[in-house]
Coordinates of C-alpha atoms in Angstrom, one line a residue:
M1 CA -8.8 -19.9 -30.9
A2 CA -7.7 -23.4 -30.0
K3 CA -10.4 -25.8 -28.7
C4 CA -10.1 -28.4 -25.9
L5 CA -12.5 -31.2 -25.1
V6 CA -12.4 -32.2 -21.5
I7 CA -13.9 -35.7 -21.0
G8 CA -14.7 -36.2 -17.3
A9 CA -15.1 -32.6 -16.5
S10 CA -17.2 -33.5 -13.5
S11 CA -14.2 -35.3 -11.9
F12 CA -12.0 -33.8 -9.2
I13 CA -9.1 -33.1 -11.5
G14 CA -11.4 -32.3 -14.4
V15 CA -12.9 -29.1 -12.9
Y16 CA -9.4 -27.7 -12.4
V17 CA -8.3 -28.7 -15.9
V18 CA -11.3 -26.9 -17.4
D19 CA -10.3 -23.7 -15.5
A20 CA -6.7 -24.0 -16.5
F21 CA -7.5 -24.3 -20.2
L22 CA -10.0 -21.4 -20.0
E23 CA -7.3 -19.2 -18.4
A24 CA -4.9 -20.1 -21.1
G25 CA -7.3 -18.8 -23.7
Y26 CA -8.8 -22.0 -25.0
E27 CA -12.4 -22.6 -26.0
V28 CA -13.6 -25.5 -23.8
V29 CA -16.3 -28.1 -24.3
V30 CA -16.9 -30.6 -21.5
T31 CA -18.5 -34.0 -20.9
G32 CA -19.8 -35.7 -17.8
R33 CA -22.6 -37.5 -16.1
N34 CA -23.1 -35.3 -13.0
G35 CA -26.2 -33.2 -13.1
R36 CA -24.8 -30.6 -10.6
L37 CA -21.7 -30.1 -12.6
K38 CA -23.7 -29.8 -15.8
E39 CA -25.6 -26.9 -14.3
H40 CA -22.3 -25.4 -13.1
Y41 CA -20.9 -25.4 -16.7
E42 CA -24.0 -24.3 -18.4
K43 CA -24.2 -21.3 -16.0
R44 CA -20.7 -20.4 -17.3
H45 CA -21.8 -20.8 -20.9
I46 CA -19.4 -23.8 -21.4
G47 CA -20.7 -26.4 -23.8
Y48 CA -21.7 -29.6 -22.0
V49 CA -22.2 -33.1 -23.6
D50 CA -23.8 -35.9 -21.6
F51 CA -21.4 -38.7 -22.3
D52 CA -21.2 -42.4 -21.3
L53 CA -17.7 -43.4 -22.1
S54 CA -18.5 -47.1 -22.0
N55 CA -21.0 -46.7 -24.9
E56 CA -19.3 -47.3 -28.2
R57 CA -21.7 -45.0 -30.0
A58 CA -21.5 -42.2 -27.5
V59 CA -18.5 -40.7 -29.3
T60 CA -20.8 -39.7 -32.2
A61 CA -22.2 -36.9 -30.0
L62 CA -18.8 -35.3 -29.4
P63 CA -17.8 -32.2 -31.4
K64 CA -15.3 -32.9 -34.1
D65 CA -13.6 -29.5 -34.4
I66 CA -11.2 -30.2 -31.5
D67 CA -7.5 -29.5 -31.2
V68 CA -6.8 -31.5 -28.0
V69 CA -8.7 -33.9 -25.7
A70 CA -8.1 -34.0 -22.0
H71 CA -9.3 -37.4 -20.9
L72 CA -10.1 -37.7 -17.2
A73 CA -13.1 -40.0 -17.0
G74 CA -13.0 -43.5 -15.8
R75 CA -13.6 -46.0 -13.0
L76 CA -11.6 -45.5 -9.8
P77 CA -11.0 -47.8 -6.8
A78 CA -11.9 -44.9 -4.5
S79 CA -15.5 -44.9 -5.8
S80 CA -16.0 -48.6 -6.4
E81 CA -18.5 -50.3 -4.2
S82 CA -17.3 -53.8 -5.1
H83 CA -16.3 -55.7 -2.0
L84 CA -13.3 -57.8 -3.0
I85 CA -13.1 -59.5 0.5
V86 CA -16.4 -61.3 -0.2
G87 CA -15.6 -62.0 -3.8
D88 CA -17.5 -59.1 -5.4
D89 CA -15.2 -58.3 -8.3
D90 CA -15.7 -55.5 -10.9
A91 CA -12.6 -56.2 -13.1
A92 CA -14.8 -56.3 -16.2
M93 CA -16.1 -52.8 -15.5
Y94 CA -12.6 -51.5 -15.2
I95 CA -11.7 -52.9 -18.6
K96 CA -14.9 -51.6 -20.2
E97 CA -14.7 -48.0 -18.7
N98 CA -11.0 -47.4 -18.6
A99 CA -9.6 -49.4 -21.5
L100 CA -12.3 -50.2 -24.1
S101 CA -13.6 -46.7 -23.8
V102 CA -10.1 -45.3 -24.8
A103 CA -10.1 -47.6 -27.9
Y104 CA -13.4 -46.1 -28.9
L105 CA -12.1 -42.6 -28.2
L106 CA -8.9 -43.2 -30.2
E107 CA -10.9 -44.5 -33.3
W108 CA -13.1 -41.4 -33.1
A109 CA -10.1 -39.0 -32.7
S110 CA -8.2 -40.5 -35.6
D111 CA -11.3 -40.3 -37.9
C112 CA -11.7 -36.6 -36.9
G113 CA -8.1 -35.7 -37.5
I114 CA -7.5 -35.0 -33.8
D115 CA -3.9 -35.9 -33.1
R116 CA -3.6 -35.5 -29.3
I117 CA -5.3 -37.0 -26.3
I118 CA -3.8 -36.4 -22.8
S119 CA -4.8 -39.0 -20.3
T120 CA -3.4 -40.5 -17.0
V121 CA -2.0 -43.7 -15.6
S122 CA -1.5 -44.8 -12.0
Y123 CA 1.9 -44.6 -10.3
A124 CA 0.9 -48.0 -8.9
D125 CA 2.0 -49.5 -12.3
V126 CA 5.5 -49.7 -10.7
Q127 CA 4.4 -50.2 -7.1
N128 CA 6.7 -53.1 -6.4
A129 CA 9.7 -50.9 -7.3
W130 CA 8.8 -47.9 -5.1
S131 CA 11.9 -46.6 -3.4
I132 CA 13.1 -43.4 -1.9
E133 CA 16.7 -44.1 -3.0
H134 CA 15.7 -44.8 -6.7
P135 CA 13.1 -42.3 -8.0
I136 CA 10.4 -43.5 -10.3
T137 CA 11.4 -42.9 -13.9
E138 CA 9.5 -43.2 -17.2
A139 CA 12.0 -45.9 -18.3
M140 CA 11.0 -48.3 -15.5
G141 CA 9.4 -51.6 -16.5
R142 CA 6.0 -52.3 -15.0
D143 CA 6.0 -54.0 -11.7
F144 CA 2.6 -53.9 -9.9
C145 CA 0.6 -55.9 -7.5
L146 CA -1.8 -58.5 -8.8
Y147 CA -4.1 -58.4 -5.8
G148 CA -6.1 -55.8 -3.9
D149 CA -8.6 -53.2 -5.0
H150 CA -6.0 -51.4 -7.3
A151 CA -5.0 -54.4 -9.4
A152 CA -7.8 -54.5 -12.0
Y153 CA -7.7 -50.7 -12.1
V154 CA -4.0 -50.6 -12.9
I155 CA -4.4 -53.4 -15.5
S156 CA -7.1 -51.4 -17.2
K157 CA -5.1 -48.1 -17.1
N158 CA -2.0 -49.9 -18.4
A159 CA -4.1 -51.2 -21.3
A160 CA -5.3 -47.7 -22.1
C161 CA -1.8 -46.4 -21.9
D162 CA -0.6 -49.0 -24.4
L163 CA -3.4 -48.1 -26.8
L164 CA -2.5 -44.4 -26.7
L165 CA 1.1 -45.3 -27.4
Y166 CA 0.1 -47.7 -30.2
Y167 CA -1.8 -44.8 -31.9
N168 CA 1.3 -42.7 -31.6
N169 CA 3.4 -45.2 -33.4
Q170 CA 0.9 -46.6 -35.9
H171 CA -1.2 -43.5 -36.7
H172 CA 1.3 -40.7 -35.9
M173 CA -0.6 -39.2 -33.1
K174 CA 1.0 -37.3 -30.2
N175 CA -0.8 -38.7 -27.3
I176 CA 0.4 -38.0 -23.8
I177 CA 0.0 -40.1 -20.6
F178 CA 0.6 -38.6 -17.2
R179 CA 1.7 -40.9 -14.4
L180 CA 0.2 -39.4 -11.3
P181 CA 1.0 -39.9 -7.6
P182 CA -1.8 -38.9 -5.0
V183 CA -3.3 -35.6 -6.2
Y184 CA -4.3 -33.2 -3.4
G185 CA -6.7 -30.3 -3.4
V186 CA -10.2 -29.2 -2.5
G187 CA -12.5 -32.0 -3.8
P188 CA -14.5 -35.1 -3.0
H189 CA -11.6 -37.3 -2.0
L190 CA -11.4 -36.8 1.8
S191 CA -13.3 -40.1 2.0
L192 CA -12.7 -43.0 -0.2
N193 CA -13.6 -46.7 -0.7
V194 CA -11.1 -49.4 0.2
N195 CA -12.2 -52.8 -1.1
G196 CA -15.7 -51.3 -1.5
I197 CA -15.9 -50.0 2.1
A198 CA -16.0 -46.2 2.7
K199 CA -13.3 -44.9 4.9
R200 CA -12.0 -41.5 5.8
S201 CA -8.7 -40.9 4.0
G202 CA -5.5 -40.2 5.9
I203 CA -5.3 -36.6 4.7
G204 CA -9.0 -36.1 5.6
H205 CA -8.5 -37.4 9.1
F206 CA -5.5 -35.2 9.7
I207 CA -7.3 -32.1 8.5
D208 CA -10.4 -33.0 10.7
L209 CA -8.1 -33.2 13.7
A210 CA -6.2 -30.0 12.9
K211 CA -9.5 -28.0 12.6
T212 CA -10.5 -29.0 16.1
G213 CA -7.0 -28.7 17.6
E214 CA -6.9 -32.4 18.5
R215 CA -3.7 -34.4 18.7
I216 CA -2.5 -35.9 15.4
T217 CA -0.7 -39.2 15.8
V218 CA 1.7 -40.4 13.1
Y219 CA 2.4 -44.1 13.2
G220 CA 6.0 -45.1 12.8
D221 CA 9.0 -42.8 13.1
G222 CA 7.5 -40.2 10.7
S223 CA 10.3 -40.5 8.1
D224 CA 8.3 -42.3 5.5
C225 CA 8.3 -40.1 2.4
R226 CA 5.8 -39.6 -0.5
D227 CA 5.8 -37.4 -3.6
I228 CA 2.4 -35.7 -3.6
V229 CA 1.2 -33.3 -6.3
Y230 CA -1.2 -30.5 -6.1
V231 CA -4.2 -30.5 -8.4
K232 CA -3.4 -27.0 -9.8
D233 CA 0.0 -28.2 -10.9
V234 CA -1.6 -31.2 -12.7
A235 CA -4.0 -28.9 -14.4
Q236 CA -1.2 -26.6 -15.6
A237 CA 0.7 -29.7 -16.9
F238 CA -2.3 -30.5 -19.1
V239 CA -2.2 -27.0 -20.6
K240 CA 1.6 -26.9 -21.1
A241 CA 1.6 -30.4 -22.7
A242 CA -1.2 -29.5 -25.0
M243 CA 0.7 -26.5 -26.3
S244 CA 4.0 -28.4 -26.8
E245 CA 5.1 -29.6 -30.2
K246 CA 7.7 -31.9 -28.6
A247 CA 5.6 -33.6 -25.9
A248 CA 4.4 -37.2 -26.6
G249 CA 4.4 -40.5 -24.6
L250 CA 4.6 -41.1 -20.8
Y251 CA 5.5 -38.4 -18.2
N252 CA 5.8 -38.4 -14.5
I253 CA 3.8 -35.5 -13.1
G254 CA 4.6 -35.1 -9.4
S255 CA 6.1 -32.5 -7.2
G256 CA 9.6 -33.9 -7.4
V257 CA 9.9 -33.4 -3.7
P258 CA 9.1 -36.4 -1.4
T259 CA 7.9 -35.1 2.0
P260 CA 8.2 -37.1 5.2
L261 CA 4.9 -38.0 6.8
Y262 CA 5.8 -36.2 10.0
E263 CA 6.4 -32.9 8.1
Q264 CA 3.1 -33.4 6.3
A265 CA 1.2 -33.7 9.6
K266 CA 3.0 -30.6 11.0
A267 CA 2.1 -28.5 8.0
I268 CA -1.5 -29.6 8.2
A269 CA -1.6 -28.9 11.9
D270 CA -0.3 -25.3 11.4
V271 CA -2.3 -24.4 8.3
F272 CA -5.7 -25.8 9.4
S273 CA -5.5 -24.7 13.1
S274 CA -8.5 -22.7 14.4
G275 CA -8.8 -20.2 17.2
G276 CA -5.0 -20.2 17.8
I277 CA -5.0 -23.8 18.9
V278 CA -2.5 -25.8 16.9
S279 CA -2.7 -29.6 17.1
E280 CA 0.2 -31.4 18.7
V281 CA 1.8 -33.9 16.4
E282 CA 3.1 -37.0 18.1
L283 CA 4.8 -40.2 16.8
D284 CA 3.7 -43.7 17.8
E285 CA 6.5 -46.0 16.8
T286 CA 4.8 -49.0 18.3
K287 CA 2.4 -49.1 15.3
S288 CA 3.3 -49.2 11.6
N289 CA 1.6 -47.4 8.8
S290 CA 0.9 -48.7 5.3
I291 CA 3.1 -46.2 3.5
V292 CA 5.9 -47.2 1.2
S293 CA 8.3 -44.4 0.6
Y294 CA 8.9 -43.3 -3.0
S295 CA 10.0 -40.3 -5.1
M296 CA 9.4 -39.3 -8.7
D297 CA 11.7 -38.1 -11.3
I298 CA 9.9 -35.2 -13.2
S299 CA 12.9 -34.1 -15.3
K300 CA 11.4 -35.4 -18.6
A301 CA 8.2 -33.3 -18.2
M302 CA 10.3 -30.3 -17.2
R303 CA 12.5 -30.7 -20.2
D304 CA 9.9 -31.5 -22.9
F305 CA 7.2 -29.0 -22.1
G306 CA 8.3 -26.8 -19.2
Y307 CA 6.5 -28.5 -16.4
A308 CA 7.3 -26.6 -13.2
P309 CA 5.2 -27.4 -10.1
A310 CA 4.3 -24.2 -8.3
F311 CA 3.4 -26.1 -5.1
A312 CA 6.3 -28.5 -4.8
C313 CA 6.6 -27.4 -1.1
F314 CA 4.0 -29.3 0.8
R315 CA 3.3 -26.4 3.1
D316 CA 2.6 -24.1 0.1
L317 CA 0.3 -26.8 -1.2
M318 CA -1.7 -26.9 2.1
L319 CA -1.8 -23.1 2.3
D320 CA -3.4 -22.9 -1.1
W321 CA -5.8 -25.7 -0.3
K322 CA -6.9 -23.7 2.7
R323 CA -7.4 -20.6 0.6
E324 CA -9.5 -22.5 -1.9
E325 CA -11.5 -24.1 0.9
D326 CA -12.2 -20.7 2.3
R327 CA -13.1 -19.3 -1.1
G328 CA -15.7 -21.9 -1.4
V329 CA -15.8 -22.4 -5.2
Y330 CA -14.7 -26.0 -5.8
G331 CA -15.8 -27.7 -2.6
P332 CA -19.6 -27.2 -3.1
L333 CA -19.3 -28.8 -6.5
F334 CA -18.7 -32.2 -5.0
Q335 CA -21.0 -32.1 -2.0
V336 CA -23.7 -34.7 -2.0

């Protein structure tokens, strides 16, 4: 039986990746720093290792008989409390937790004869080139913002990406990096930090309004498009890439279908309506939103390891989100 180590199994994507590998017949060992999630995994008889990825010696506690590592731990802007507006910068922590930790992990994996780590990088690495007319491809050169709360994060993830590719070339590993757009699904992300200040996310706000039947207002003309990927599709991509002999390097993992903001709001209003009351969706073209339209080319992942998103249709994504919310398995894992 193949064995997978999921580092960051207490993260939003991590819990779904664990389930996907188990369903595929893998033995799974997990790491994390969340007591509630530790209890969740131990109840399911899944091996759990307390792991601080910023500690160079922490890798010595990891099991060595591993076939593939799914690496999902790290520092995120959405959970950072550093207030950039007043000069409270946490760039050093991003480098330590997202880049230096990967260097430690690669040294350990190489010593153990583990030839594949699957990790992620932000789609903001090409943010200045986002366009609906020209889909994001793996061949694009980096073009990102050197300001804002995502800048240090992107720099650290790019460095980690480069280290993974370096080990592919220098040490003949088959590391894989997934470039991810926003990942949707039942989890802790309906609220997030922006420059260290907690705010309700756009998707969270729309769902709140839909559940109470209140009007949903979309700023602009509603035509701004985004490629959004469902967490279950991301989890399946991890499994398919792990099982592929061909897969290596950078891959876009999106839905491949950019959905206009107005259509997103309409789907949310329909799916999360309650008591037969469906929220009216209106446009307010006197106000602009912060969305920059973009699309993602996922053909390389489809070709190399058979990636095929089951929830490319945004409405199907929201319907499954609602089913999972009603099932009540994932949501409670992230409640404070």
